[in-house]
PDB file of C-alpha atoms in Angstrom:
ATOM      1  CA  MET A  24     -14.770   6.070  17.210  1.00 82.00           C
ATOM      2  CA  PHE A  25     -12.428   3.927  14.565  1.00 91.00           C
ATOM      3  CA  ALA A  26     -12.286   3.498  10.757  1.00 94.00           C
ATOM      4  CA  ARG A  27     -10.329   0.690   8.476  1.00 94.00           C
ATOM      5  CA  THR A  28      -9.357   1.403   4.765  1.00 95.00           C
ATOM      6  CA  PRO A  29      -8.228  -1.768   3.351  1.00 94.00           C
ATOM      7  CA  ARG A  30      -4.907  -0.327   3.427  1.00 96.00           C
ATOM      8  CA  LEU A  31      -5.422   2.261   7.056  1.00 97.00           C
ATOM      9  CA  LEU A  32      -6.364   2.573  10.293  1.00 96.00           C
ATOM     10  CA  LEU A  33      -7.545   5.626  11.693  1.00 97.00           C
ATOM     11  CA  ARG A  34      -7.971   5.176  14.863  1.00 97.00           C
ATOM     12  CA  PRO A  35      -7.300   8.564  17.333  1.00 96.00           C
ATOM     13  CA  GLY A  36      -3.835   9.474  19.391  1.00 96.00           C
ATOM     14  CA  TRP A  37      -2.647   7.315  22.533  1.00 96.00           C
ATOM     15  CA  LYS A  38       0.126   9.581  24.696  1.00 96.00           C
ATOM     16  CA  GLU A  39       1.836   6.367  23.480  1.00 97.00           C
ATOM     17  CA  ASP A  40       2.119   7.626  20.098  1.00 97.00           C
ATOM     18  CA  ALA A  41       3.720  11.224  21.101  1.00 98.00           C
ATOM     19  CA  PRO A  42       6.871   9.671  19.648  1.00 97.00           C
ATOM     20  CA  ALA A  43       5.315   8.492  15.713  1.00 97.00           C
ATOM     21  CA  LEU A  44       4.205  11.858  15.699  1.00 98.00           C
ATOM     22  CA  ALA A  45       6.771  14.285  16.421  1.00 97.00           C
ATOM     23  CA  ALA A  46       8.822  12.056  13.873  1.00 97.00           C
ATOM     24  CA  ALA A  47       6.849  11.839  11.579  1.00 97.00           C
ATOM     25  CA  ILE A  48       5.007  16.016  11.121  1.00 97.00           C
ATOM     26  CA  ASP A  49       8.321  17.453  12.433  1.00 97.00           C
ATOM     27  CA  ASP A  50       9.449  18.485   8.835  1.00 97.00           C
ATOM     28  CA  TYR A  51       8.668  21.499   7.515  1.00 97.00           C
ATOM     29  CA  ALA A  52       7.471  20.302   4.418  1.00 97.00           C
ATOM     30  CA  VAL A  53       4.871  19.550   6.242  1.00 97.00           C
ATOM     31  CA  ALA A  54       3.933  21.031   9.015  1.00 97.00           C
ATOM     32  CA  GLY A  55       4.267  23.440   6.411  1.00 97.00           C
ATOM     33  CA  THR A  56       1.100  22.959   4.513  1.00 96.00           C
ATOM     34  CA  LEU A  57      -0.793  23.070   7.316  1.00 97.00           C
ATOM     35  CA  SER A  58      -1.436  25.855   9.656  1.00 95.00           C
ATOM     36  CA  GLY A  59      -1.330  25.622  13.296  1.00 93.00           C
ATOM     37  CA  VAL A  60       2.128  22.992  13.500  1.00 97.00           C
ATOM     38  CA  PRO A  61       4.602  24.051  14.599  1.00 97.00           C
ATOM     39  CA  CYS A  62       8.187  23.423  13.377  1.00 97.00           C
ATOM     40  CA  PRO A  63      10.437  22.279  14.620  1.00 96.00           C
ATOM     41  CA  TYR A  64       7.186  19.978  15.742  1.00 97.00           C
ATOM     42  CA  THR A  65       8.673  18.433  19.699  1.00 97.00           C
ATOM     43  CA  ILE A  66       7.740  15.414  21.783  1.00 97.00           C
ATOM     44  CA  ASP A  67       6.566  18.132  24.028  1.00 98.00           C
ATOM     45  CA  ASP A  68       3.929  19.502  21.446  1.00 97.00           C
ATOM     46  CA  ALA A  69       3.117  15.858  20.452  1.00 98.00           C
ATOM     47  CA  GLN A  70       2.538  15.826  23.566  1.00 97.00           C
ATOM     48  CA  ALA A  71       0.163  17.824  23.831  1.00 97.00           C
ATOM     49  CA  PHE A  72      -2.279  17.561  20.566  1.00 96.00           C
ATOM     50  CA  LEU A  73      -2.785  14.104  22.191  1.00 97.00           C
ATOM     51  CA  ALA A  74      -3.867  15.631  25.949  1.00 96.00           C
ATOM     52  CA  ALA A  75      -6.191  18.139  24.137  1.00 94.00           C
ATOM     53  CA  ASP A  76      -9.773  17.645  24.288  1.00 91.00           C
ATOM     54  CA  ARG A  77     -10.875  17.802  20.778  1.00 85.00           C
ATOM     55  CA  GLY A  78     -14.284  17.613  21.156  1.00 87.00           C
ATOM     56  CA  PRO A  79     -17.312  15.159  19.972  1.00 90.00           C
ATOM     57  CA  LEU A  80     -15.876  14.524  15.968  1.00 94.00           C
ATOM     58  CA  PRO A  81     -13.520  12.328  14.960  1.00 94.00           C
ATOM     59  CA  SER A  82      -9.825  13.334  14.871  1.00 96.00           C
ATOM     60  CA  PHE A  83      -7.294  10.429  13.979  1.00 97.00           C
ATOM     61  CA  LEU A  84      -3.976   9.960  13.271  1.00 98.00           C
ATOM     62  CA  ILE A  85      -3.851   7.457   9.910  1.00 98.00           C
ATOM     63  CA  PHE A  86      -1.675   4.163  10.397  1.00 97.00           C
ATOM     64  CA  ALA A  87      -0.320   1.811   7.400  1.00 96.00           C
ATOM     65  CA  ARG A  88      -1.633  -1.935   8.546  1.00 89.00           C
ATOM     66  CA  THR A  89       1.832  -4.128   8.138  1.00 83.00           C
ATOM     67  CA  HIS A  90       1.554  -7.839   8.373  1.00 82.00           C
ATOM     68  CA  GLY A  91       2.831  -6.257  12.168  1.00 82.00           C
ATOM     69  CA  ALA A  92       2.719  -3.176  13.619  1.00 84.00           C
ATOM     70  CA  PRO A  93       0.565  -0.341  12.292  1.00 86.00           C
ATOM     71  CA  ARG A  94       3.190   2.888  11.175  1.00 94.00           C
ATOM     72  CA  LEU A  95       1.902   6.166  11.277  1.00 97.00           C
ATOM     73  CA  ILE A  96       1.722   7.626   8.295  1.00 97.00           C
ATOM     74  CA  GLY A  97      -0.560  10.773   9.035  1.00 98.00           C
ATOM     75  CA  GLY A  98      -3.569  12.479  10.478  1.00 98.00           C
ATOM     76  CA  ILE A  99      -6.518  13.164   9.907  1.00 98.00           C
ATOM     77  CA  GLY A 100     -10.105  14.527  11.728  1.00 97.00           C
ATOM     78  CA  LEU A 101     -13.204  16.667  11.722  1.00 97.00           C
ATOM     79  CA  GLU A 102     -13.447  19.743  12.961  1.00 94.00           C
ATOM     80  CA  ALA A 103     -16.300  21.762  14.899  1.00 91.00           C
ATOM     81  CA  ARG A 104     -16.003  25.911  12.594  1.00 85.00           C
ATOM     82  CA  ASP A 105     -18.820  27.453  12.425  1.00 76.00           C
ATOM     83  CA  GLY A 106     -22.215  25.646  12.688  1.00 70.00           C
ATOM     84  CA  GLY A 107     -20.688  22.671  10.005  1.00 81.00           C
ATOM     85  CA  ALA A 108     -17.297  20.637  10.397  1.00 95.00           C
ATOM     86  CA  GLU A 109     -14.182  21.377   8.939  1.00 96.00           C
ATOM     87  CA  LEU A 110     -11.915  18.615   7.384  1.00 98.00           C
ATOM     88  CA  GLY A 111      -8.162  18.227   7.599  1.00 97.00           C
ATOM     89  CA  TYR A 112      -5.794  15.805   7.348  1.00 98.00           C
ATOM     90  CA  TRP A 113      -1.788  15.548   7.118  1.00 98.00           C
ATOM     91  CA  ILE A 114       0.330  12.352   5.706  1.00 98.00           C
ATOM     92  CA  ALA A 115       4.370  12.369   5.924  1.00 98.00           C
ATOM     93  CA  ARG A 116       6.534  13.458   3.052  1.00 97.00           C
ATOM     94  CA  ALA A 117       7.324   9.721   2.832  1.00 96.00           C
ATOM     95  CA  TYR A 118       4.870   8.308   2.128  1.00 97.00           C
ATOM     96  CA  TRP A 119       3.248  11.201  -0.129  1.00 96.00           C
ATOM     97  CA  GLY A 120       1.476  10.107  -3.749  1.00 95.00           C
ATOM     98  CA  LEU A 121       1.103   6.628  -2.813  1.00 97.00           C
ATOM     99  CA  GLY A 122      -3.515   8.307  -2.278  1.00 97.00           C
ATOM    100  CA  PHE A 123      -3.438   7.511   1.890  1.00 98.00           C
ATOM    101  CA  ALA A 124      -4.701  10.842   2.353  1.00 98.00           C
ATOM    102  CA  THR A 125      -7.664  10.487  -0.209  1.00 98.00           C
ATOM    103  CA  GLU A 126      -8.627   6.882   0.941  1.00 98.00           C
ATOM    104  CA  ALA A 127      -8.423   8.257   4.717  1.00 98.00           C
ATOM    105  CA  GLY A 128     -10.614  11.233   3.442  1.00 97.00           C
ATOM    106  CA  ARG A 129     -13.416   8.373   1.726  1.00 97.00           C
ATOM    107  CA  ALA A 130     -12.780   6.743   5.841  1.00 97.00           C
ATOM    108  CA  VAL A 131     -13.554  10.251   7.153  1.00 97.00           C
ATOM    109  CA  ILE A 132     -16.615  11.695   4.939  1.00 96.00           C
ATOM    110  CA  GLU A 133     -18.330   7.965   5.311  1.00 94.00           C
ATOM    111  CA  LEU A 134     -18.820   8.390   9.166  1.00 94.00           C
ATOM    112  CA  ALA A 135     -19.053  12.463   8.582  1.00 93.00           C
ATOM    113  CA  ASP A 136     -22.734  11.067   6.480  1.00 91.00           C
ATOM    114  CA  GLY A 137     -23.690   8.417   7.663  1.00 88.00           C
ATOM    115  CA  GLY A 138     -23.482   8.252  11.672  1.00 86.00           C
ATOM    116  CA  LEU A 139     -22.824  11.947  12.076  1.00 90.00           C
ATOM    117  CA  ARG A 140     -25.290  13.129   8.760  1.00 90.00           C
ATOM    118  CA  LEU A 141     -23.762  16.161   8.561  1.00 91.00           C
ATOM    119  CA  PRO A 142     -24.980  18.008   6.355  1.00 90.00           C
ATOM    120  CA  ARG A 143     -22.197  20.184   4.407  1.00 91.00           C
ATOM    121  CA  LEU A 144     -18.031  20.222   4.702  1.00 96.00           C
ATOM    122  CA  VAL A 145     -15.852  22.906   4.055  1.00 96.00           C
ATOM    123  CA  ALA A 146     -11.803  22.444   3.165  1.00 97.00           C
ATOM    124  CA  SER A 147      -9.084  24.605   3.127  1.00 97.00           C
ATOM    125  CA  HIS A 148      -5.630  24.407   1.071  1.00 97.00           C
ATOM    126  CA  PHE A 149      -2.732  27.051   1.161  1.00 97.00           C
ATOM    127  CA  ILE A 150      -2.540  27.999  -2.884  1.00 97.00           C
ATOM    128  CA  ASP A 151       0.807  26.401  -2.849  1.00 97.00           C
ATOM    129  CA  ASN A 152      -0.509  22.891  -2.557  1.00 96.00           C
ATOM    130  CA  PRO A 153      -2.145  21.826  -5.538  1.00 95.00           C
ATOM    131  CA  ASN A 154      -1.467  18.679  -4.680  1.00 95.00           C
ATOM    132  CA  SER A 155      -4.402  19.088  -1.567  1.00 96.00           C
ATOM    133  CA  ALA A 156      -6.703  20.424  -4.032  1.00 96.00           C
ATOM    134  CA  ARG A 157      -6.357  17.194  -6.157  1.00 97.00           C
ATOM    135  CA  VAL A 158      -7.340  15.229  -2.997  1.00 98.00           C
ATOM    136  CA  LEU A 159      -9.899  17.295  -1.846  1.00 98.00           C
ATOM    137  CA  HIS A 160     -11.430  17.042  -5.919  1.00 97.00           C
ATOM    138  CA  LYS A 161     -11.263  14.218  -5.554  1.00 97.00           C
ATOM    139  CA  LEU A 162     -13.639  13.932  -2.006  1.00 97.00           C
ATOM    140  CA  GLY A 163     -15.826  15.980  -4.055  1.00 96.00           C
ATOM    141  CA  PHE A 164     -15.861  19.072  -2.715  1.00 97.00           C
ATOM    142  CA  GLN A 165     -15.400  21.466  -4.514  1.00 97.00           C
ATOM    143  CA  PRO A 166     -14.385  25.658  -4.596  1.00 97.00           C
ATOM    144  CA  THR A 167     -15.828  27.521  -2.814  1.00 96.00           C
ATOM    145  CA  GLY A 168     -14.669  30.841  -5.349  1.00 96.00           C
ATOM    146  CA  ASN A 169     -13.154  32.027  -1.939  1.00 96.00           C
ATOM    147  CA  ILE A 170      -9.529  32.688  -0.666  1.00 97.00           C
ATOM    148  CA  SER A 171      -9.351  33.207   2.603  1.00 96.00           C
ATOM    149  CA  MET A 172      -6.418  34.142   4.881  1.00 97.00           C
ATOM    150  CA  ARG A 173      -5.100  31.539   7.588  1.00 96.00           C
ATOM    151  CA  ALA A 174      -1.761  32.346   9.680  1.00 97.00           C
ATOM    152  CA  CYS A 175       0.923  29.300   8.699  1.00 97.00           C
ATOM    153  CA  ARG A 176       2.483  28.984  12.113  1.00 97.00           C
ATOM    154  CA  ALA A 177       5.909  26.435  10.519  1.00 97.00           C
ATOM    155  CA  ARG A 178       5.549  29.838   8.176  1.00 97.00           C
ATOM    156  CA  ASP A 179       5.469  32.714  10.957  1.00 97.00           C
ATOM    157  CA  SER A 180       3.175  33.902   7.867  1.00 97.00           C
ATOM    158  CA  ILE A 181      -0.173  35.000   6.907  1.00 97.00           C
ATOM    159  CA  GLU A 182      -0.601  32.889   3.694  1.00 97.00           C
ATOM    160  CA  SER A 183      -4.301  32.771   1.168  1.00 97.00           C
ATOM    161  CA  CYS A 184      -5.714  29.896   0.754  1.00 97.00           C
ATOM    162  CA  VAL A 185      -8.345  28.541  -1.121  1.00 97.00           C
ATOM    163  CA  ASP A 186     -11.931  27.633   0.179  1.00 97.00           C
ATOM    164  CA  TYR A 187     -13.878  24.351   0.035  1.00 97.00           C
ATOM    165  CA  ALA A 188     -17.416  22.969   0.746  1.00 96.00           C
ATOM    166  CA  ARG A 189     -18.956  19.611   0.164  1.00 94.00           C
ATOM    167  CA  VAL A 190     -22.121  18.616   0.880  1.00 90.00           C
ATOM    168  CA  ALA A 191     -23.560  14.455   1.958  1.00 84.00           C
ATOM    169  CA  GLY A 192     -23.399  12.269  -1.035  1.00 78.00           C
ATOM    170  CA  ALA A 193     -21.714  14.340  -3.067  1.00 72.00           C
ATOM    171  CA  LEU A 194     -18.849  11.421  -2.948  1.00 60.00           C
ATOM    172  CA  SER A 195     -20.575   9.628  -5.994  1.00 46.00           C
ATOM    173  CA  GLY A 196     -20.830   5.396  -6.272  1.00 45.00           C
ATOM    174  CA  ARG A 197     -18.886   4.935  -9.243  1.00 40.00           C
ATOM    175  CA  ALA A 198     -15.789   7.237  -7.264  1.00 47.00           C
ATOM    176  CA  ARG A 199     -15.285   5.026  -4.639  1.00 45.00           C
ATOM    177  CA  MET A 200     -15.246   2.414  -6.597  1.00 40.00           C
ATOM    178  CA  THR A 201     -13.160   3.886  -8.534  1.00 44.00           C
ATOM    179  CA  SER A 202     -10.768   4.869  -5.792  1.00 45.00           C
ATOM    180  CA  PRO A 203      -7.177   4.081  -4.934  1.00 46.00           C
ATOM    181  CA  GLY A 204      -7.564   1.024  -1.989  1.00 47.00           C
ATOM    182  CA  TYR A 205     -11.083   0.471  -3.192  1.00 41.00           C
ATOM    183  CA  ASP A 206     -12.087  -3.224  -1.771  1.00 43.00           C
ATOM    184  CA  ARG A 207     -15.328  -4.001  -3.693  1.00 32.00           C
ATOM    185  CA  GLU A 208     -15.292  -6.317  -1.022  1.00 35.00           C
ATOM    186  CA  ASP A 209     -16.048  -3.966   1.583  1.00 35.00           C
ATOM    187  CA  ALA A 210     -18.839  -3.015  -1.381  1.00 30.00           C
ATOM    188  CA  ILE A 211     -20.939  -6.007  -1.253  1.00 28.00           C
ATOM    189  CA  ALA A 212     -20.231  -6.124   2.487  1.00 29.00           C
ATOM    190  CA  ALA A 213     -22.729  -2.827   2.813  1.00 27.00           C
TER     191      ALA A 213
END
């Protein structure tokens, strides 16, 4: 399964991606926002991640589409969680603030709503990561009012997380049309 947006290519990771993956995520500022990612993140970690069976839900690396070879800038996917699916994502620090997480998230949510017909998604972020809160809000997620505790391997600690949920169709057509990376021709073709 692949997805394309005006600026991004989302595809499964291949073993050849291990060096680029290790280079992109081996940053405490990135790994410290994720629960299961160690820091330092080695080539062995990248190879193990790429070789793991992720199950039937999409798990993508995010590549910026360029005139040359696409450049790995992050990862995004859905993971089975308590009878539903959880959205997770990360963006390499050099690409923060450019709308890539929101753009990739919209592509994955369209897969979840359309082809996969998932009625509800959940997500969470560490309480000290307000940027992720903004991304989730743009994607139609709403806080559940729950604060959960999750391990953070990079921090070697247990951290408070704000929990979110999203029902299918929560992202309105207007929100899609005004989003970064939205291409009016995509809407006409759809």
